[in-house]
PDB file of C-alpha atoms in Angstrom:
ATOM      1  CA  MET A   5     110.485 135.675 114.838  1.00 43.00           C
ATOM      2  CA  VAL A   6     107.948 132.656 115.596  1.00 52.00           C
ATOM      3  CA  SER A   7     108.377 131.405 119.100  1.00 64.00           C
ATOM      4  CA  SER A   8     108.610 127.487 118.906  1.00 78.00           C
ATOM      5  CA  GLY A   9     105.692 127.099 120.916  1.00 81.00           C
ATOM      6  CA  TRP A  10     103.564 128.121 118.527  1.00 85.00           C
ATOM      7  CA  CYS A  11     104.945 126.233 116.021  1.00 89.00           C
ATOM      8  CA  PHE A  12     104.908 122.866 118.042  1.00 92.00           C
ATOM      9  CA  LEU A  13     100.875 124.388 118.655  1.00 91.00           C
ATOM     10  CA  ALA A  14     100.884 124.053 114.346  1.00 89.00           C
ATOM     11  CA  ALA A  15     102.077 120.494 114.426  1.00 92.00           C
ATOM     12  CA  MET A  16     100.095 119.597 117.316  1.00 93.00           C
ATOM     13  CA  ILE A  17      96.941 120.435 115.750  1.00 91.00           C
ATOM     14  CA  VAL A  18      97.539 118.483 112.897  1.00 91.00           C
ATOM     15  CA  ALA A  19      98.384 115.222 114.244  1.00 93.00           C
ATOM     16  CA  TYR A  20      95.544 115.313 116.704  1.00 89.00           C
ATOM     17  CA  GLY A  21      93.607 115.507 113.755  1.00 88.00           C
ATOM     18  CA  PHE A  22      95.003 112.791 111.821  1.00 89.00           C
ATOM     19  CA  ALA A  23      95.304 110.880 115.633  1.00 87.00           C
ATOM     20  CA  ASN A  24      91.151 110.850 116.272  1.00 80.00           C
ATOM     21  CA  MET A  25      90.371 109.993 112.793  1.00 81.00           C
ATOM     22  CA  LEU A  26      92.487 106.432 112.452  1.00 83.00           C
ATOM     23  CA  GLN A  27      91.373 105.969 116.405  1.00 75.00           C
ATOM     24  CA  SER A  28      87.952 106.011 115.605  1.00 72.00           C
ATOM     25  CA  VAL A  29      87.791 103.677 112.435  1.00 74.00           C
ATOM     26  CA  ALA A  30      89.795 100.651 115.119  1.00 70.00           C
ATOM     27  CA  ALA A  31      86.893 101.142 117.865  1.00 64.00           C
ATOM     28  CA  ALA A  32      84.014 100.999 115.012  1.00 64.00           C
ATOM     29  CA  ARG A  33      85.776  97.690 114.154  1.00 65.00           C
ATOM     30  CA  THR A  34      85.961  96.304 117.817  1.00 59.00           C
ATOM     31  CA  THR A  35      83.399  94.882 119.745  1.00 54.00           C
ATOM     32  CA  VAL A  36      81.604  97.387 121.615  1.00 54.00           C
ATOM     33  CA  HIS A  37      82.327  97.425 125.269  1.00 51.00           C
ATOM     34  CA  HIS A  38      79.680  97.926 127.828  1.00 54.00           C
ATOM     35  CA  THR A  39      81.863  97.878 130.998  1.00 56.00           C
ATOM     36  CA  PHE A  40      84.826  99.964 131.746  1.00 58.00           C
ATOM     37  CA  ASP A  41      87.328  97.271 130.605  1.00 59.00           C
ATOM     38  CA  PRO A  42      91.180  98.709 130.491  1.00 63.00           C
ATOM     39  CA  GLY A  43      91.221  95.416 128.014  1.00 62.00           C
ATOM     40  CA  LEU A  44      89.676  97.670 125.320  1.00 62.00           C
ATOM     41  CA  LEU A  45      93.074  99.018 124.896  1.00 63.00           C
ATOM     42  CA  LEU A  46      94.859  95.576 124.088  1.00 66.00           C
ATOM     43  CA  ARG A  47      91.952  94.766 121.565  1.00 69.00           C
ATOM     44  CA  LEU A  48      92.690  97.820 119.901  1.00 65.00           C
ATOM     45  CA  ALA A  49      95.999  97.951 119.745  1.00 66.00           C
ATOM     46  CA  GLY A  50      95.759  94.527 117.820  1.00 69.00           C
ATOM     47  CA  HIS A  51      94.573  96.751 114.608  1.00 71.00           C
ATOM     48  CA  ARG A  52      96.781  98.566 112.468  1.00 80.00           C
ATOM     49  CA  THR A  53      94.987 101.287 112.227  1.00 80.00           C
ATOM     50  CA  TYR A  54      94.959 102.244 115.839  1.00 78.00           C
ATOM     51  CA  LEU A  55      98.457 101.668 116.499  1.00 84.00           C
ATOM     52  CA  ILE A  56      99.281 104.282 113.343  1.00 88.00           C
ATOM     53  CA  GLY A  57      96.452 106.549 114.830  1.00 85.00           C
ATOM     54  CA  LEU A  58      98.195 106.471 118.809  1.00 83.00           C
ATOM     55  CA  LEU A  59     101.362 106.766 117.187  1.00 89.00           C
ATOM     56  CA  CYS A  60     100.235 110.189 115.757  1.00 91.00           C
ATOM     57  CA  GLN A  61      97.943 111.225 119.153  1.00 86.00           C
ATOM     58  CA  VAL A  62     101.268 110.414 121.448  1.00 89.00           C
ATOM     59  CA  THR A  63     103.231 112.913 118.820  1.00 94.00           C
ATOM     60  CA  GLY A  64     100.309 115.295 119.395  1.00 92.00           C
ATOM     61  CA  PHE A  65     100.796 114.626 123.040  1.00 88.00           C
ATOM     62  CA  VAL A  66     104.762 115.615 122.585  1.00 91.00           C
ATOM     63  CA  LEU A  67     103.714 118.781 120.775  1.00 93.00           C
ATOM     64  CA  ALA A  68     101.585 119.950 123.369  1.00 90.00           C
ATOM     65  CA  PHE A  69     103.451 119.068 126.244  1.00 90.00           C
ATOM     66  CA  LEU A  70     106.070 121.194 124.359  1.00 91.00           C
ATOM     67  CA  ALA A  71     103.836 124.257 124.106  1.00 91.00           C
ATOM     68  CA  ARG A  72     102.803 124.199 126.846  1.00 90.00           C
ATOM     69  CA  ARG A  73     105.807 125.347 128.598  1.00 88.00           C
ATOM     70  CA  ASP A  74     105.795 128.593 127.221  1.00 88.00           C
ATOM     71  CA  LEU A  75     101.862 128.867 126.200  1.00 91.00           C
ATOM     72  CA  PRO A  76      98.655 128.990 128.630  1.00 92.00           C
ATOM     73  CA  LEU A  77      96.464 126.391 128.771  1.00 92.00           C
ATOM     74  CA  PHE A  78      94.026 128.405 127.826  1.00 90.00           C
ATOM     75  CA  LEU A  79      94.854 128.407 124.376  1.00 91.00           C
ATOM     76  CA  VAL A  80      96.372 124.581 123.968  1.00 90.00           C
ATOM     77  CA  GLN A  81      93.389 122.841 125.164  1.00 85.00           C
ATOM     78  CA  ALA A  82      91.418 125.218 123.017  1.00 84.00           C
ATOM     79  CA  SER A  83      93.589 124.248 120.273  1.00 86.00           C
ATOM     80  CA  VAL A  84      93.470 120.737 120.448  1.00 82.00           C
ATOM     81  CA  ALA A  85      89.964 121.080 119.215  1.00 77.00           C
ATOM     82  CA  ALA A  86      91.074 122.558 116.140  1.00 81.00           C
ATOM     83  CA  GLY A  87      92.188 118.914 115.375  1.00 82.00           C
ATOM     84  CA  LEU A  88      88.444 118.251 115.072  1.00 77.00           C
ATOM     85  CA  GLY A  89      88.555 121.154 111.272  1.00 79.00           C
ATOM     86  CA  VAL A  90      91.633 118.383 110.447  1.00 83.00           C
ATOM     87  CA  THR A  91      89.657 114.971 111.106  1.00 81.00           C
ATOM     88  CA  ALA A  92      86.518 116.570 109.602  1.00 79.00           C
ATOM     89  CA  LEU A  93      88.792 117.426 106.190  1.00 80.00           C
ATOM     90  CA  LEU A  94      90.338 114.000 106.351  1.00 82.00           C
ATOM     91  CA  GLY A  95      87.193 112.193 106.757  1.00 78.00           C
ATOM     92  CA  VAL A  96      85.388 113.627 104.377  1.00 79.00           C
ATOM     93  CA  VAL A  97      88.358 112.947 101.520  1.00 80.00           C
ATOM     94  CA  VAL A  98      89.210 109.809 102.786  1.00 78.00           C
ATOM     95  CA  LEU A  99      86.211 107.787 104.348  1.00 73.00           C
ATOM     96  CA  LYS A 100      83.644 109.842 102.703  1.00 76.00           C
ATOM     97  CA  TRP A 101      81.975 110.860 105.352  1.00 74.00           C
ATOM     98  CA  ARG A 102      78.950 113.736 104.914  1.00 76.00           C
ATOM     99  CA  LEU A 103      78.970 116.448 107.299  1.00 75.00           C
ATOM    100  CA  PRO A 104      75.815 117.938 107.960  1.00 78.00           C
ATOM    101  CA  ALA A 105      75.741 121.833 106.990  1.00 81.00           C
ATOM    102  CA  ALA A 106      75.108 122.748 110.748  1.00 80.00           C
ATOM    103  CA  GLU A 107      78.279 120.775 111.294  1.00 79.00           C
ATOM    104  CA  VAL A 108      80.597 122.611 108.872  1.00 82.00           C
ATOM    105  CA  ALA A 109      79.128 125.822 110.239  1.00 87.00           C
ATOM    106  CA  LEU A 110      80.287 125.139 113.770  1.00 85.00           C
ATOM    107  CA  LEU A 111      83.577 123.692 112.598  1.00 85.00           C
ATOM    108  CA  VAL A 112      84.317 127.427 111.093  1.00 87.00           C
ATOM    109  CA  LEU A 113      82.735 129.396 114.148  1.00 90.00           C
ATOM    110  CA  LEU A 114      85.533 126.971 115.882  1.00 86.00           C
ATOM    111  CA  PHE A 115      88.762 128.189 113.929  1.00 87.00           C
ATOM    112  CA  ALA A 116      87.531 131.769 114.418  1.00 91.00           C
ATOM    113  CA  GLY A 117      87.780 131.169 118.403  1.00 90.00           C
ATOM    114  CA  ILE A 118      90.780 129.347 117.723  1.00 89.00           C
ATOM    115  CA  THR A 119      92.199 132.176 116.016  1.00 90.00           C
ATOM    116  CA  ALA A 120      91.146 135.197 118.899  1.00 92.00           C
ATOM    117  CA  LEU A 121      93.084 132.715 121.543  1.00 91.00           C
ATOM    118  CA  VAL A 122      96.277 132.794 119.285  1.00 89.00           C
ATOM    119  CA  LEU A 123      96.383 136.613 118.799  1.00 92.00           C
ATOM    120  CA  SER A 124      95.180 137.166 122.838  1.00 93.00           C
ATOM    121  CA  ALA A 125      97.544 134.575 124.439  1.00 92.00           C
ATOM    122  CA  GLN A 126     101.060 135.780 125.872  1.00 91.00           C
ATOM    123  CA  PRO A 127     103.750 133.484 126.248  1.00 89.00           C
ATOM    124  CA  ALA A 128     105.153 132.601 129.553  1.00 88.00           C
ATOM    125  CA  PRO A 129     106.955 129.995 131.967  1.00 87.00           C
ATOM    126  CA  SER A 130     104.326 128.008 134.536  1.00 90.00           C
ATOM    127  CA  LYS A 131     104.705 128.523 137.885  1.00 89.00           C
ATOM    128  CA  GLY A 132     105.051 125.203 140.346  1.00 87.00           C
ATOM    129  CA  LEU A 133     101.708 123.474 141.774  1.00 87.00           C
ATOM    130  CA  GLY A 134     102.284 122.549 145.180  1.00 87.00           C
ATOM    131  CA  THR A 135     101.546 119.761 147.244  1.00 91.00           C
ATOM    132  CA  ALA A 136      97.761 120.358 147.601  1.00 91.00           C
ATOM    133  CA  GLY A 137      97.717 120.717 143.568  1.00 92.00           C
ATOM    134  CA  LEU A 138      99.259 116.690 143.674  1.00 94.00           C
ATOM    135  CA  VAL A 139      96.479 116.098 146.241  1.00 95.00           C
ATOM    136  CA  ALA A 140      93.542 117.303 143.956  1.00 95.00           C
ATOM    137  CA  LEU A 141      95.029 115.779 140.688  1.00 96.00           C
ATOM    138  CA  ALA A 142      95.323 112.311 142.618  1.00 96.00           C
ATOM    139  CA  MET A 143      91.389 112.461 143.790  1.00 96.00           C
ATOM    140  CA  ALA A 144      90.508 113.775 140.296  1.00 96.00           C
ATOM    141  CA  LEU A 145      92.114 110.490 138.927  1.00 95.00           C
ATOM    142  CA  GLY A 146      89.823 108.323 141.469  1.00 94.00           C
ATOM    143  CA  GLY A 147      86.741 110.397 140.392  1.00 95.00           C
ATOM    144  CA  ILE A 148      86.709 110.312 136.481  1.00 95.00           C
ATOM    145  CA  GLY A 149      87.241 106.457 136.757  1.00 92.00           C
ATOM    146  CA  LEU A 150      84.682 106.278 139.134  1.00 93.00           C
ATOM    147  CA  LEU A 151      82.255 108.098 137.364  1.00 94.00           C
ATOM    148  CA  GLY A 152      84.109 105.986 133.650  1.00 91.00           C
ATOM    149  CA  PHE A 153      82.771 102.770 135.573  1.00 88.00           C
ATOM    150  CA  PHE A 154      78.707 103.902 135.378  1.00 90.00           C
ATOM    151  CA  ALA A 155      79.091 105.782 132.280  1.00 88.00           C
ATOM    152  CA  VAL A 156      80.102 102.856 130.120  1.00 86.00           C
ATOM    153  CA  ARG A 157      76.247 101.701 130.479  1.00 84.00           C
ATOM    154  CA  LEU A 158      75.140 104.429 128.130  1.00 83.00           C
ATOM    155  CA  HIS A 159      74.676 103.698 124.408  1.00 79.00           C
ATOM    156  CA  GLY A 160      74.286 105.849 121.534  1.00 78.00           C
ATOM    157  CA  ALA A 161      75.263 109.579 121.343  1.00 76.00           C
ATOM    158  CA  PRO A 162      74.486 110.084 124.870  1.00 82.00           C
ATOM    159  CA  GLY A 163      77.056 107.439 125.737  1.00 84.00           C
ATOM    160  CA  SER A 164      79.574 109.521 123.123  1.00 83.00           C
ATOM    161  CA  VAL A 165      79.878 112.652 125.200  1.00 86.00           C
ATOM    162  CA  ALA A 166      79.871 111.186 128.738  1.00 90.00           C
ATOM    163  CA  LEU A 167      82.346 109.207 128.048  1.00 91.00           C
ATOM    164  CA  GLY A 168      83.809 111.902 125.724  1.00 90.00           C
ATOM    165  CA  SER A 169      83.522 114.148 128.464  1.00 92.00           C
ATOM    166  CA  LEU A 170      85.098 112.176 130.849  1.00 94.00           C
ATOM    167  CA  ALA A 171      88.037 111.850 129.127  1.00 93.00           C
ATOM    168  CA  GLY A 172      88.746 115.013 128.482  1.00 92.00           C
ATOM    169  CA  LEU A 173      88.423 115.478 131.900  1.00 95.00           C
ATOM    170  CA  ALA A 174      91.529 113.385 132.308  1.00 95.00           C
ATOM    171  CA  PHE A 175      93.343 115.099 129.818  1.00 92.00           C
ATOM    172  CA  SER A 176      92.542 118.360 131.265  1.00 93.00           C
ATOM    173  CA  ALA A 177      94.185 117.309 134.235  1.00 95.00           C
ATOM    174  CA  ALA A 178      97.587 116.061 132.422  1.00 94.00           C
ATOM    175  CA  ALA A 179      97.720 119.265 130.481  1.00 93.00           C
ATOM    176  CA  VAL A 180      97.300 120.732 134.752  1.00 95.00           C
ATOM    177  CA  ALA A 181     100.284 118.515 135.180  1.00 94.00           C
ATOM    178  CA  ALA A 182     102.348 118.908 131.959  1.00 93.00           C
ATOM    179  CA  ARG A 183     102.370 122.657 132.319  1.00 92.00           C
ATOM    180  CA  PRO A 184     104.385 122.862 135.204  1.00 93.00           C
ATOM    181  CA  LEU A 185     106.719 119.428 134.505  1.00 92.00           C
ATOM    182  CA  ALA A 186     107.610 121.155 131.175  1.00 89.00           C
ATOM    183  CA  SER A 187     109.699 122.760 133.400  1.00 85.00           C
ATOM    184  CA  ALA A 188     111.684 120.794 134.856  1.00 86.00           C
ATOM    185  CA  PRO A 189     115.318 122.292 135.446  1.00 86.00           C
ATOM    186  CA  SER A 190     116.987 118.717 134.731  1.00 88.00           C
ATOM    187  CA  ALA A 191     116.285 115.456 133.574  1.00 87.00           C
ATOM    188  CA  GLU A 192     116.660 113.880 136.780  1.00 90.00           C
ATOM    189  CA  GLU A 193     114.330 116.586 138.022  1.00 91.00           C
ATOM    190  CA  PHE A 194     111.506 115.631 134.963  1.00 92.00           C
ATOM    191  CA  VAL A 195     111.718 111.774 136.558  1.00 93.00           C
ATOM    192  CA  ARG A 196     111.320 112.502 139.871  1.00 93.00           C
ATOM    193  CA  ASP A 197     108.560 114.355 139.499  1.00 94.00           C
ATOM    194  CA  PRO A 198     105.164 113.116 141.154  1.00 94.00           C
ATOM    195  CA  LEU A 199     103.078 115.164 138.219  1.00 95.00           C
ATOM    196  CA  LEU A 200     105.004 112.822 135.798  1.00 94.00           C
ATOM    197  CA  TYR A 201     103.055 109.849 136.747  1.00 96.00           C
ATOM    198  CA  LEU A 202      99.965 111.491 137.638  1.00 95.00           C
ATOM    199  CA  LEU A 203     100.063 112.903 133.619  1.00 95.00           C
ATOM    200  CA  ILE A 204     100.458 109.306 132.412  1.00 94.00           C
ATOM    201  CA  ALA A 205      97.494 107.894 135.003  1.00 95.00           C
ATOM    202  CA  HIS A 206      95.420 110.405 133.873  1.00 96.00           C
ATOM    203  CA  SER A 207      96.371 109.748 130.081  1.00 92.00           C
ATOM    204  CA  LEU A 208      96.295 105.958 130.242  1.00 91.00           C
ATOM    205  CA  VAL A 209      92.494 106.890 131.549  1.00 93.00           C
ATOM    206  CA  GLY A 210      91.639 109.307 129.342  1.00 92.00           C
ATOM    207  CA  GLN A 211      92.920 107.186 126.436  1.00 86.00           C
ATOM    208  CA  LEU A 212      90.887 104.157 127.974  1.00 88.00           C
ATOM    209  CA  LEU A 213      87.719 106.782 127.547  1.00 91.00           C
ATOM    210  CA  LEU A 214      87.866 107.752 124.391  1.00 85.00           C
ATOM    211  CA  GLY A 215      87.618 105.028 122.670  1.00 81.00           C
ATOM    212  CA  LEU A 216      84.786 103.635 125.078  1.00 84.00           C
ATOM    213  CA  ALA A 217      83.656 107.205 123.630  1.00 85.00           C
ATOM    214  CA  MET A 218      84.578 106.435 120.173  1.00 77.00           C
ATOM    215  CA  GLN A 219      82.455 102.835 119.604  1.00 75.00           C
ATOM    216  CA  ARG A 220      79.170 104.690 120.543  1.00 71.00           C
ATOM    217  CA  GLY A 221      78.711 106.310 116.852  1.00 61.00           C
ATOM    218  CA  SER A 222      80.147 109.789 115.913  1.00 65.00           C
ATOM    219  CA  THR A 223      83.616 110.404 116.283  1.00 68.00           C
ATOM    220  CA  THR A 224      82.932 114.071 115.796  1.00 69.00           C
ATOM    221  CA  ALA A 225      80.787 114.141 118.978  1.00 75.00           C
ATOM    222  CA  ALA A 226      82.726 112.230 121.157  1.00 80.00           C
ATOM    223  CA  VAL A 227      85.889 114.410 120.501  1.00 77.00           C
ATOM    224  CA  ALA A 228      84.338 117.109 121.133  1.00 78.00           C
ATOM    225  CA  ALA A 229      82.986 115.998 124.007  1.00 83.00           C
ATOM    226  CA  MET A 230      85.795 115.644 125.158  1.00 86.00           C
ATOM    227  CA  ASP A 231      87.896 119.097 123.930  1.00 80.00           C
ATOM    228  CA  ALA A 232      84.906 120.705 125.527  1.00 80.00           C
ATOM    229  CA  ALA A 233      84.960 118.949 128.857  1.00 85.00           C
ATOM    230  CA  GLY A 234      88.809 119.683 129.475  1.00 84.00           C
ATOM    231  CA  ALA A 235      89.279 123.193 128.192  1.00 83.00           C
ATOM    232  CA  VAL A 236      87.334 124.523 131.142  1.00 84.00           C
ATOM    233  CA  PRO A 237      88.607 123.422 133.933  1.00 90.00           C
ATOM    234  CA  ALA A 238      92.394 123.840 132.884  1.00 90.00           C
ATOM    235  CA  ALA A 239      91.640 127.336 131.495  1.00 90.00           C
ATOM    236  CA  ILE A 240      90.675 127.990 135.296  1.00 90.00           C
ATOM    237  CA  VAL A 241      93.883 126.331 136.854  1.00 92.00           C
ATOM    238  CA  GLY A 242      96.430 127.886 133.877  1.00 93.00           C
ATOM    239  CA  LEU A 243      94.945 131.520 134.926  1.00 92.00           C
ATOM    240  CA  LEU A 244      94.423 131.157 138.897  1.00 91.00           C
ATOM    241  CA  LEU A 245      98.113 129.145 139.558  1.00 91.00           C
ATOM    242  CA  LEU A 246     100.203 128.731 136.713  1.00 93.00           C
ATOM    243  CA  ASN A 247     100.877 131.802 135.713  1.00 90.00           C
ATOM    244  CA  ASP A 248      99.146 131.774 132.623  1.00 93.00           C
ATOM    245  CA  LYS A 249      98.790 135.096 130.615  1.00 92.00           C
ATOM    246  CA  ILE A 250      97.203 137.138 127.999  1.00 94.00           C
ATOM    247  CA  TRP A 251      98.377 140.347 126.326  1.00 93.00           C
ATOM    248  CA  PRO A 252      97.135 143.923 128.419  1.00 93.00           C
ATOM    249  CA  GLY A 253      94.210 144.916 126.423  1.00 93.00           C
ATOM    250  CA  ARG A 254      93.252 141.987 124.675  1.00 93.00           C
ATOM    251  CA  GLU A 255      91.494 140.578 127.729  1.00 93.00           C
ATOM    252  CA  TRP A 256      88.194 141.185 125.651  1.00 95.00           C
ATOM    253  CA  LEU A 257      89.311 138.903 122.912  1.00 94.00           C
ATOM    254  CA  ALA A 258      90.613 135.989 124.895  1.00 93.00           C
ATOM    255  CA  ALA A 259      87.439 136.356 126.584  1.00 92.00           C
ATOM    256  CA  VAL A 260      85.393 135.775 123.281  1.00 93.00           C
ATOM    257  CA  GLY A 261      87.411 133.168 121.319  1.00 91.00           C
ATOM    258  CA  PHE A 262      87.251 131.301 124.573  1.00 90.00           C
ATOM    259  CA  LEU A 263      83.520 131.503 124.379  1.00 91.00           C
ATOM    260  CA  ILE A 264      82.996 131.178 120.760  1.00 92.00           C
ATOM    261  CA  THR A 265      85.669 127.769 120.628  1.00 86.00           C
ATOM    262  CA  LEU A 266      83.597 126.547 123.304  1.00 84.00           C
ATOM    263  CA  ALA A 267      80.206 126.499 122.155  1.00 87.00           C
ATOM    264  CA  SER A 268      81.377 125.220 118.787  1.00 85.00           C
ATOM    265  CA  VAL A 269      82.581 122.146 120.434  1.00 78.00           C
ATOM    266  CA  ILE A 270      79.371 121.744 122.060  1.00 79.00           C
ATOM    267  CA  GLY A 271      77.050 122.687 119.318  1.00 80.00           C
ATOM    268  CA  LEU A 272      79.402 119.825 117.706  1.00 72.00           C
ATOM    269  CA  THR A 273      78.105 117.250 120.268  1.00 67.00           C
ATOM    270  CA  ARG A 274      74.141 117.712 119.439  1.00 66.00           C
ATOM    271  CA  TYR A 275      74.764 117.897 115.615  1.00 62.00           C
ATOM    272  CA  ALA A 276      76.974 115.975 114.728  1.00 56.00           C
ATOM    273  CA  ALA A 277      76.083 112.801 113.073  1.00 52.00           C
ATOM    274  CA  PRO A 278      77.705 109.531 113.426  1.00 54.00           C
ATOM    275  CA  GLN A 279      80.439 108.513 110.639  1.00 51.00           C
ATOM    276  CA  HIS A 280      80.700 104.949 110.791  1.00 48.00           C
ATOM    277  CA  HIS A 281      79.397 101.634 112.119  1.00 44.00           C
ATOM    278  CA  HIS A 282      80.432  98.276 112.602  1.00 42.00           C
ATOM    279  CA  ALA A 283      79.442  96.658 109.309  1.00 39.00           C
ATOM    280  CA  VAL A 284      81.588  99.180 107.024  1.00 41.00           C
ATOM    281  CA  ALA A 285      84.516  99.878 109.410  1.00 42.00           C
ATOM    282  CA  ARG A 286      86.807  97.148 108.027  1.00 45.00           C
ATOM    283  CA  THR A 287      85.974  97.894 104.728  1.00 42.00           C
ATOM    284  CA  ARG A 288      87.348 101.870 105.127  1.00 43.00           C
ATOM    285  CA  GLU A 289      90.462 100.890 107.267  1.00 43.00           C
ATOM    286  CA  ARG A 290      91.303  98.753 104.629  1.00 46.00           C
ATOM    287  CA  ALA A 291      91.004 101.402 102.157  1.00 42.00           C
ATOM    288  CA  MET A 292      93.388 103.553 104.208  1.00 43.00           C
ATOM    289  CA  VAL A 293      96.072 101.258 105.560  1.00 44.00           C
ATOM    290  CA  GLY A 294      95.919  98.217 103.810  1.00 45.00           C
ATOM    291  CA  ALA A 295      94.474  94.950 104.786  1.00 41.00           C
ATOM    292  CA  ALA A 296      96.472  93.197 107.601  1.00 41.00           C
ATOM    293  CA  PRO A 297      98.724  90.336 106.214  1.00 41.00           C
ATOM    294  CA  ARG A 298      96.885  86.603 106.575  1.00 39.00           C
ATOM    295  CA  ALA A 299      99.028  84.489 109.055  1.00 41.00           C
TER     296      ALA A 299
END
């Protein structure tokens, strides 16, 4: 019988794939920001496409949260990157993106790495994080915000990669908070747990950084940088502190799968071509979702 965690994982990949594409189109329609301004999220919220993409992302987030209850972080976080394949496929079919051969090859390699991780991951409940872990997550929030303040000054592909990487760190911290939180024994303890509010704070910062990254050119580069930066810290913390497990004798498969996945997403930050720009984004958005009604 298939565990519910695996079903949540598969649905999460599809949800994140739709979210990446829809949010990137909305970000391309919005004036490029060069300051760490939370108001960007409010301006993006004025676009129907962004709101639909945000709904897909929230759905993916909830599915990932449920998957983390039993599945190790190294698998769930790496599988988020598989949403890139869904995004690329949708972009080619709906938005007529033209993917370079190198990008297609890297996407195939990415799915090979994810497959190896699926075969090696052993479901297990999480351990608690402790007071030191809470303090570390709070300090990470401040550090990511400070780095984001300076990273918004970067333009083009370097800006996409830098801001996407910081978004990945924020979402990685949110994932670390989510793994033990998903095992809360009651709704009351769930709401009272400080991990819930650290999870929300990191997710909001990550969302802002991802929006800024997508404005700077390549959706694939921004999301790949996010996935690469987010996978490693969560995997290490999960294995060392949160009771993440690998099937005995398959440690080599997990290591190979993780390295292949990581190399693929890093490669995508280098070879991904810009898929859209501000001048044409409105036309493409109307083709996908329909023009907003006139007042």
